[in-house]
CSV table of C-alpha atoms in Angstrom, one decimal:
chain,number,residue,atom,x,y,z
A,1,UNK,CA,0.0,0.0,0.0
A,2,UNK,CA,1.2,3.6,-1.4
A,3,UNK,CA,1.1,6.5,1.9
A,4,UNK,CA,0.7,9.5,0.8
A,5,UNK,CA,2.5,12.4,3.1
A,6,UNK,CA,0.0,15.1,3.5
A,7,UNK,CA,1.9,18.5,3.9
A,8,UNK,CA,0.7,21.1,6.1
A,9,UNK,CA,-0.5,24.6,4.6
A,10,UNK,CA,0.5,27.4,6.6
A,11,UNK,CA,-0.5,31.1,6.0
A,12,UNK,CA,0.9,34.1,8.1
A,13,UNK,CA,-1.7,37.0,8.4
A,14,UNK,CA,0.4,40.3,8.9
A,15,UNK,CA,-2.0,43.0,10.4
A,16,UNK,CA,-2.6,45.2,13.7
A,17,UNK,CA,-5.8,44.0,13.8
A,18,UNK,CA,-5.5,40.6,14.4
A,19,UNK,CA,-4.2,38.7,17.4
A,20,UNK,CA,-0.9,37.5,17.6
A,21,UNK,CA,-1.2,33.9,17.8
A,22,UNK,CA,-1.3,30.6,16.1
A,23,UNK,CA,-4.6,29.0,14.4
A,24,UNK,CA,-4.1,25.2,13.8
A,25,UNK,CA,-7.7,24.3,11.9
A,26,UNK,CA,-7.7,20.9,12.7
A,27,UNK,CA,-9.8,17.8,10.8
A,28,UNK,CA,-12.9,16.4,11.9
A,29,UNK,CA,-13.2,12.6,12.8
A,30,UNK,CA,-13.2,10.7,9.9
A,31,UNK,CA,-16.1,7.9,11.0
A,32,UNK,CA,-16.5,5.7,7.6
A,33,UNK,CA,-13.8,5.6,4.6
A,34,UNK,CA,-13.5,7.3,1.5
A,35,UNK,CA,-11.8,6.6,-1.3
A,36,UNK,CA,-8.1,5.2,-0.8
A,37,UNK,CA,-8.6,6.4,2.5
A,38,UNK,CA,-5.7,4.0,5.5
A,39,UNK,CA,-8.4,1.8,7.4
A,40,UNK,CA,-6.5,3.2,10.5
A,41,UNK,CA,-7.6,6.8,9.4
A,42,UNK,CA,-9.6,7.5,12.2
A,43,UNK,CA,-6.6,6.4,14.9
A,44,UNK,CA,-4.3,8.6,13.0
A,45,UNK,CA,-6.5,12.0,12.9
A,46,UNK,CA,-6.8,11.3,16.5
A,47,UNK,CA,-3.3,11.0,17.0
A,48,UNK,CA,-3.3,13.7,15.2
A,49,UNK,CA,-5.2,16.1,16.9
A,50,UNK,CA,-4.0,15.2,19.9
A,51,UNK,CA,-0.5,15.8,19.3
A,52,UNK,CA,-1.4,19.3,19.4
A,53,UNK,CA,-4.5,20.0,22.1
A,54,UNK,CA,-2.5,18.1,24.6
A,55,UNK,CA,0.1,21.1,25.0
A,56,UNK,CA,-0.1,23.5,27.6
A,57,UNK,CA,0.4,26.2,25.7
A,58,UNK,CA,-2.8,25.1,23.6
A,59,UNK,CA,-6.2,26.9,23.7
A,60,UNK,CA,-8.8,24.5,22.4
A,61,UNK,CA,-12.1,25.2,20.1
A,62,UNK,CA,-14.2,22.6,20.4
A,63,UNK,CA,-16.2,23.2,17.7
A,64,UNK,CA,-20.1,22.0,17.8
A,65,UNK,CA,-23.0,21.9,15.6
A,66,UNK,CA,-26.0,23.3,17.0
A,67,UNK,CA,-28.1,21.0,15.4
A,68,UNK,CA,-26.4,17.7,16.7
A,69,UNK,CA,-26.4,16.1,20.1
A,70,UNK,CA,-23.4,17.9,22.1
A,71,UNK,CA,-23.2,14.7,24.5
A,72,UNK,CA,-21.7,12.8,21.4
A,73,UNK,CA,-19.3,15.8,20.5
A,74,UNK,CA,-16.1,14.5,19.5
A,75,UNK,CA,-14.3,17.6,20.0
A,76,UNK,CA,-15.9,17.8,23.4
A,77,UNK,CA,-14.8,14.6,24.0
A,78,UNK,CA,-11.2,14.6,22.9
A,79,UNK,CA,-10.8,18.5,24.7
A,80,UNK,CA,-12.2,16.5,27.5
A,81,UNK,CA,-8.8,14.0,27.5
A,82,UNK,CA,-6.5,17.0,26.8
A,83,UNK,CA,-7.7,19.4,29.0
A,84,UNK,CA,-10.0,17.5,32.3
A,85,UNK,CA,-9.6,20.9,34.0
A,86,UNK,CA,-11.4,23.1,31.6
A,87,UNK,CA,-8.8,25.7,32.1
A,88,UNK,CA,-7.9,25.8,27.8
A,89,UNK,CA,-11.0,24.8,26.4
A,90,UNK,CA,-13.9,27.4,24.6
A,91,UNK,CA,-16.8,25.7,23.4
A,92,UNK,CA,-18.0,26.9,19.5
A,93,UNK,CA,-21.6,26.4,18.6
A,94,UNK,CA,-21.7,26.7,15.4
A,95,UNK,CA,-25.1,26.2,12.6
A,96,UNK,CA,-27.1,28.2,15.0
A,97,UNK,CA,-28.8,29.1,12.0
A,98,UNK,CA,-30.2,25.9,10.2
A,99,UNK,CA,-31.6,24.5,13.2
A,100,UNK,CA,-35.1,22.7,13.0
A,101,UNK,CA,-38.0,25.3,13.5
A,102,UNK,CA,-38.8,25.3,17.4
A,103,UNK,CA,-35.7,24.4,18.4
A,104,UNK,CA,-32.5,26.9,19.7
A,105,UNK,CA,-29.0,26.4,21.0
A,106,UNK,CA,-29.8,28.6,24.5
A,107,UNK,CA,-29.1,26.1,26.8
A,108,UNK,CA,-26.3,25.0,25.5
A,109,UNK,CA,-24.6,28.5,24.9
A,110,UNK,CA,-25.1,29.0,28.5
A,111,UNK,CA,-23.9,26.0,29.8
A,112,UNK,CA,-26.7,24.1,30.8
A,113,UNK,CA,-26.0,21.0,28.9
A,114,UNK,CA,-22.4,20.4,29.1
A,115,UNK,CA,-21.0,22.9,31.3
A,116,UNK,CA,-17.5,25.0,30.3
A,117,UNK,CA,-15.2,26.8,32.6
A,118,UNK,CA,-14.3,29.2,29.9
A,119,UNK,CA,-18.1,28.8,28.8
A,120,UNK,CA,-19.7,29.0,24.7
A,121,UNK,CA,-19.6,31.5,22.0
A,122,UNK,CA,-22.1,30.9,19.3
A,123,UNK,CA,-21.1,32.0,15.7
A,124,UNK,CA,-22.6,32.1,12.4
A,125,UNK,CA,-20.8,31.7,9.4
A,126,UNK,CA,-21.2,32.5,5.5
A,127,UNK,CA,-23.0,30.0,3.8
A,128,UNK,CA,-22.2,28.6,0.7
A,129,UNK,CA,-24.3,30.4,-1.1
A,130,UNK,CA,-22.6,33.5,0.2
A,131,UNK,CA,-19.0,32.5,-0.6
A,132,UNK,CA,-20.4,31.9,-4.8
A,133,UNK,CA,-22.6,35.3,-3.8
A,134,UNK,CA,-18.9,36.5,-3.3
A,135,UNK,CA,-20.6,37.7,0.1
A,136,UNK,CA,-18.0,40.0,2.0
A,137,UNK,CA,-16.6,39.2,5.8
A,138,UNK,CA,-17.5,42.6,7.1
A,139,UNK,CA,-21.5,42.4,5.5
A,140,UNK,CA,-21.6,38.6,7.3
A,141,UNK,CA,-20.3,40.2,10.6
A,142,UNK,CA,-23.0,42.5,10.4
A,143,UNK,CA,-25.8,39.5,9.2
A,144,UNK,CA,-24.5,38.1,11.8
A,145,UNK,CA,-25.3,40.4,14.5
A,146,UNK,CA,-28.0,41.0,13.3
A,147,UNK,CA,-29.1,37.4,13.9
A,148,UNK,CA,-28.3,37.1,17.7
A,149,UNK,CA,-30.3,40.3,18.3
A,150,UNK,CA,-33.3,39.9,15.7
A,151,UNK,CA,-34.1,36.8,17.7
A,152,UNK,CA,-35.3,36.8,21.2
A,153,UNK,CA,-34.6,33.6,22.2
A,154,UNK,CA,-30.5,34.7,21.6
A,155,UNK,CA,-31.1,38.6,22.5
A,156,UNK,CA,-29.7,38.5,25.8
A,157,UNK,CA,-26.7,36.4,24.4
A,158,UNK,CA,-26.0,38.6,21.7
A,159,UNK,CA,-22.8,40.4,23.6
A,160,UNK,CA,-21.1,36.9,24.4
A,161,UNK,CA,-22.0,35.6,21.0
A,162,UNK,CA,-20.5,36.2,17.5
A,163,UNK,CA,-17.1,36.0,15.8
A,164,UNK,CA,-15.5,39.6,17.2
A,165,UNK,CA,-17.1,38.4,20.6
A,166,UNK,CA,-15.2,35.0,20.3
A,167,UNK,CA,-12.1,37.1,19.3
A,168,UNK,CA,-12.0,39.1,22.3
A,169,UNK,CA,-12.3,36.1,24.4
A,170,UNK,CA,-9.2,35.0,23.1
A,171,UNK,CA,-7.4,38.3,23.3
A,172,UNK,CA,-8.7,38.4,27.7
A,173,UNK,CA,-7.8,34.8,27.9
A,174,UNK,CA,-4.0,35.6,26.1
A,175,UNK,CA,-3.5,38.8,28.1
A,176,UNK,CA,-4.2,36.4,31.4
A,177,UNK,CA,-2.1,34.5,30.2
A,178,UNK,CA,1.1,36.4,29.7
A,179,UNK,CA,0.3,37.8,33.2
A,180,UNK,CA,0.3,34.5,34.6
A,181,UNK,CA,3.7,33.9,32.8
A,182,UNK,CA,5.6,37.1,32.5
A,183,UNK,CA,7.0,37.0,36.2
A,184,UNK,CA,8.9,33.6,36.3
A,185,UNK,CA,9.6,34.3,32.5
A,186,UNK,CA,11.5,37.4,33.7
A,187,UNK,CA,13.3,36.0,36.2
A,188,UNK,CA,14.8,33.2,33.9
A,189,UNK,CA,15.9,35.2,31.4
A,190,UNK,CA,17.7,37.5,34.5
A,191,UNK,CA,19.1,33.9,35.6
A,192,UNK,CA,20.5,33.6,31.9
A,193,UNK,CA,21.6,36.8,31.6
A,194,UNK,CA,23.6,36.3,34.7
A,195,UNK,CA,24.9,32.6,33.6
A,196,UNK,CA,25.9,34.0,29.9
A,197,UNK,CA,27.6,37.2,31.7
A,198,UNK,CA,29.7,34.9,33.7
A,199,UNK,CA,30.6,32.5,30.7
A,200,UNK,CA,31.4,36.1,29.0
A,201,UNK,CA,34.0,37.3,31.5
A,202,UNK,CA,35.5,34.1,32.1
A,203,UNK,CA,36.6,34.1,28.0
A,204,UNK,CA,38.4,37.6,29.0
A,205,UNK,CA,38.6,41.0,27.5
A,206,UNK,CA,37.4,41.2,23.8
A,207,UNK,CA,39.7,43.2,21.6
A,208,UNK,CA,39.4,44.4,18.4
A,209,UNK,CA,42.6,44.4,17.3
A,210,UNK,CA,43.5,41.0,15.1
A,211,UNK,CA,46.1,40.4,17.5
A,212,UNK,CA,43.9,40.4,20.5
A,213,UNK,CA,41.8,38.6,18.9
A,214,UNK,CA,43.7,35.9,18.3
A,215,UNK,CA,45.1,35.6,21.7
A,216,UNK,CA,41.6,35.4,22.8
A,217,UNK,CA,40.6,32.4,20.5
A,218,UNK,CA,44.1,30.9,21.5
A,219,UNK,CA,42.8,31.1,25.3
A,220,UNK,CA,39.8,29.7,24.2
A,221,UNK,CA,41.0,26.7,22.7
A,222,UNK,CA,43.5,26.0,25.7
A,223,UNK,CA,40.5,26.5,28.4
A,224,UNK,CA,38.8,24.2,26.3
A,225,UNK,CA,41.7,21.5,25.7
A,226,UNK,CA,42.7,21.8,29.4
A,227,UNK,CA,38.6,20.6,30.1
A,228,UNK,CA,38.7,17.6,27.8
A,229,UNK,CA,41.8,16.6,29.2
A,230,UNK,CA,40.8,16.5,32.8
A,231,UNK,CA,37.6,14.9,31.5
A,232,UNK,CA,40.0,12.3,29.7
A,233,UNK,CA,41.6,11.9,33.2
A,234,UNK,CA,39.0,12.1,35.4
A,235,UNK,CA,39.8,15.1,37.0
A,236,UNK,CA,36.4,16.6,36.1
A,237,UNK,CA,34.8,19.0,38.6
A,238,UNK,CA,31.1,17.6,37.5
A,239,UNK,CA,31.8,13.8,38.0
A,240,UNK,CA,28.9,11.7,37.1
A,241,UNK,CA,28.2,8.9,40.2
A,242,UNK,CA,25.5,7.6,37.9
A,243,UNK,CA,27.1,7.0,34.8
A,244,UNK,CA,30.5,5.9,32.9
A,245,UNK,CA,31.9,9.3,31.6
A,246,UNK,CA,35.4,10.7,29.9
A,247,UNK,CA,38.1,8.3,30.0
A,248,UNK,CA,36.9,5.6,32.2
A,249,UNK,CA,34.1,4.9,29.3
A,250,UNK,CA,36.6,4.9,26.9
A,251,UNK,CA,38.2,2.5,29.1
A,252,UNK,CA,35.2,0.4,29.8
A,253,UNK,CA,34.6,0.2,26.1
A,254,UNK,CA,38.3,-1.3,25.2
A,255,UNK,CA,38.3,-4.1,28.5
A,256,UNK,CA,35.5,-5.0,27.8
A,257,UNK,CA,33.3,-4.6,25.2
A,258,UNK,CA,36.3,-4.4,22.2
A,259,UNK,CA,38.3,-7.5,24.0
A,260,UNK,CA,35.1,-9.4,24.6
A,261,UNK,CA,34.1,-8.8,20.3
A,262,UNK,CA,37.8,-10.1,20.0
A,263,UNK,CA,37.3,-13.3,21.7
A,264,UNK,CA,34.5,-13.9,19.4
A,265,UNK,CA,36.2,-13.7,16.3
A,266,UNK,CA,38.1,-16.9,15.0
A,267,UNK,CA,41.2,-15.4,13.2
A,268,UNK,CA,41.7,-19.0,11.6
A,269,UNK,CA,38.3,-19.8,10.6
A,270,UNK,CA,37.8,-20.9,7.1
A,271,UNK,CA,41.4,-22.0,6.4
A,272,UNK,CA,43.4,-25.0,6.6
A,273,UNK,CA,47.3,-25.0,7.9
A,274,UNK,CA,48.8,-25.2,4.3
A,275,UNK,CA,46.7,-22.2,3.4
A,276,UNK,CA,48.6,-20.4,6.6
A,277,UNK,CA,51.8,-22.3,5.7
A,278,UNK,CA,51.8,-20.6,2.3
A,279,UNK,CA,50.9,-17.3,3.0
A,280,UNK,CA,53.6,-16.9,5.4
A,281,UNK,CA,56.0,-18.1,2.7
A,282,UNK,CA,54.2,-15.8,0.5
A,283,UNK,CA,55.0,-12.9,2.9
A,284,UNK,CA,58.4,-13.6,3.5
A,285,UNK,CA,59.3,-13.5,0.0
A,286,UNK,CA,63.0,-14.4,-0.7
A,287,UNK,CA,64.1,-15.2,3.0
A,288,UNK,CA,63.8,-17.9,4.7
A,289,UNK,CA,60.6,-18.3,7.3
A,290,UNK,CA,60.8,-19.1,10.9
């Protein structure tokens, strides 16, 4: 069976309008095959998606349709592994607005279903008819407010609902974020700051004369043969107790593992005492063997 590598698409949006962060729009479950689609396709898109929800660093969009049972949400599901605390994951009720007549997505917008610590944003995208319609994104923002206040069952949701509403989410939940973060990621770059300072003076004053220069790279190179060879020797400031390191490894590898590999080798094997006989003679040439 033929695999055939699927490459990633990537495109960088440049603006000051937009957030600075990374969107990774991930498949949906494959259920039944199609095509010359791997029997095993459904294991690998999991794998898949996993790879990426399961990072810390991740914020997940579970991404629903209104008009199917949320209980059997896959993406609920799978956030659900990746995330069991709720602190990364924003629900995304999406086809809010092909739903059967006499039915609506309140409940589950706020919560009452399948609650969300970081709760539900309900959007409504272009249609398909839209996109051939060559529909713009700014006139389906506005149909789409328009929608979540027109209605009353979604009027009081309207402010915590839409696509701006779900990107200002993201922009509190990255600012809390780098709040959280910023101290102990200031204090580790001070502590390598320090450490690279210290490596700095301990190479000595840079010059810029060629000469200077020189002298420094000759230091350099002596600081640095002066470490192997203590390494080599054992003489090592940070000695490992756990491990073989420097010269007794090199050590260990020629007792033991080199002589052992000798032992197995049979230097006569495949040749008879006239073919040794003759190659001796053959190597002496002219003189006389002993």
């Amino acid at each position: 069976m033929v695999q055939r590598r699927v490459k990633q698409i990537g495109l960088k949006i440049v603006s000051p309008n937009v957030l600075d962060m990374t969107l990774v729009d991930l498949p949906g479950i494959t259920k039944v095959l199609v095509g010359d689609q791997p029997s095993d396709i459904e294991a690998r898109i999991r794998t898949m998606i996993m790879s990426y929800i399961k990072e810390p660093s991740c914020l997940i969009l579970a991404v629903t349709p209104a008009n199917s049972d949320l209980a059997n949400s896959d993406a609920l599901q799978m956030a659900g592994v990746a995330d069991p605390e709720g602190n990364r994951t924003i629900g995304v009720i999406i086809k809010l607005d092909i739903m059967d007549r006499g039915t609506d997505a309140r409940n589950l917008l706020q919560g009452k279903v399948i609650p969300l610590r970081l709760g539900y944003v309900g959007i409504v995208n272009r249609s398909q008819e839209d996109i051939q319609m060559n529909r713009s994104i700014k006139d389906a923002l506005v149909a789409e407010e328009k929608f979540f206040r027109s209605r009353p069952v979604y009027n009081g949701l309207a402010d915590s609902c839409g696509i701006p509403q779900l990107a200002k989410k993201l922009n509190q939940i990255l600012a809390q974020d780098i709040k959280v973060v910023l101290p102990g990621l200031r204090a580790h770059i001070s502590n390598n700051l320090v450490t690279v300072a210290k490596e700095h003076a301990s190479y000595g004053e840079i010059t810029e004369s060629k000469a200077g220069q020189g002298a420094l790279l000759l230091n350099i190179l002596s600081k640095y043969c002066e470490a192997f060879s203590s390494m080599i020797e054992g003489k090592n400031e940070e000695m490992s107790t756990s491990e073989l390191s420097g010269g007794a490894q090199i050590h260990y590898i020629f007792q033991s593992i080199f002589v052992r590999s000798l032992e197995e080798v049979d230097p006569c094997e495949g040749l008879t005492d006239d073919d040794i006989r003759i190659a001796i003679q053959n190597a002496t040439g002219p003189r006389s063997a002993l």
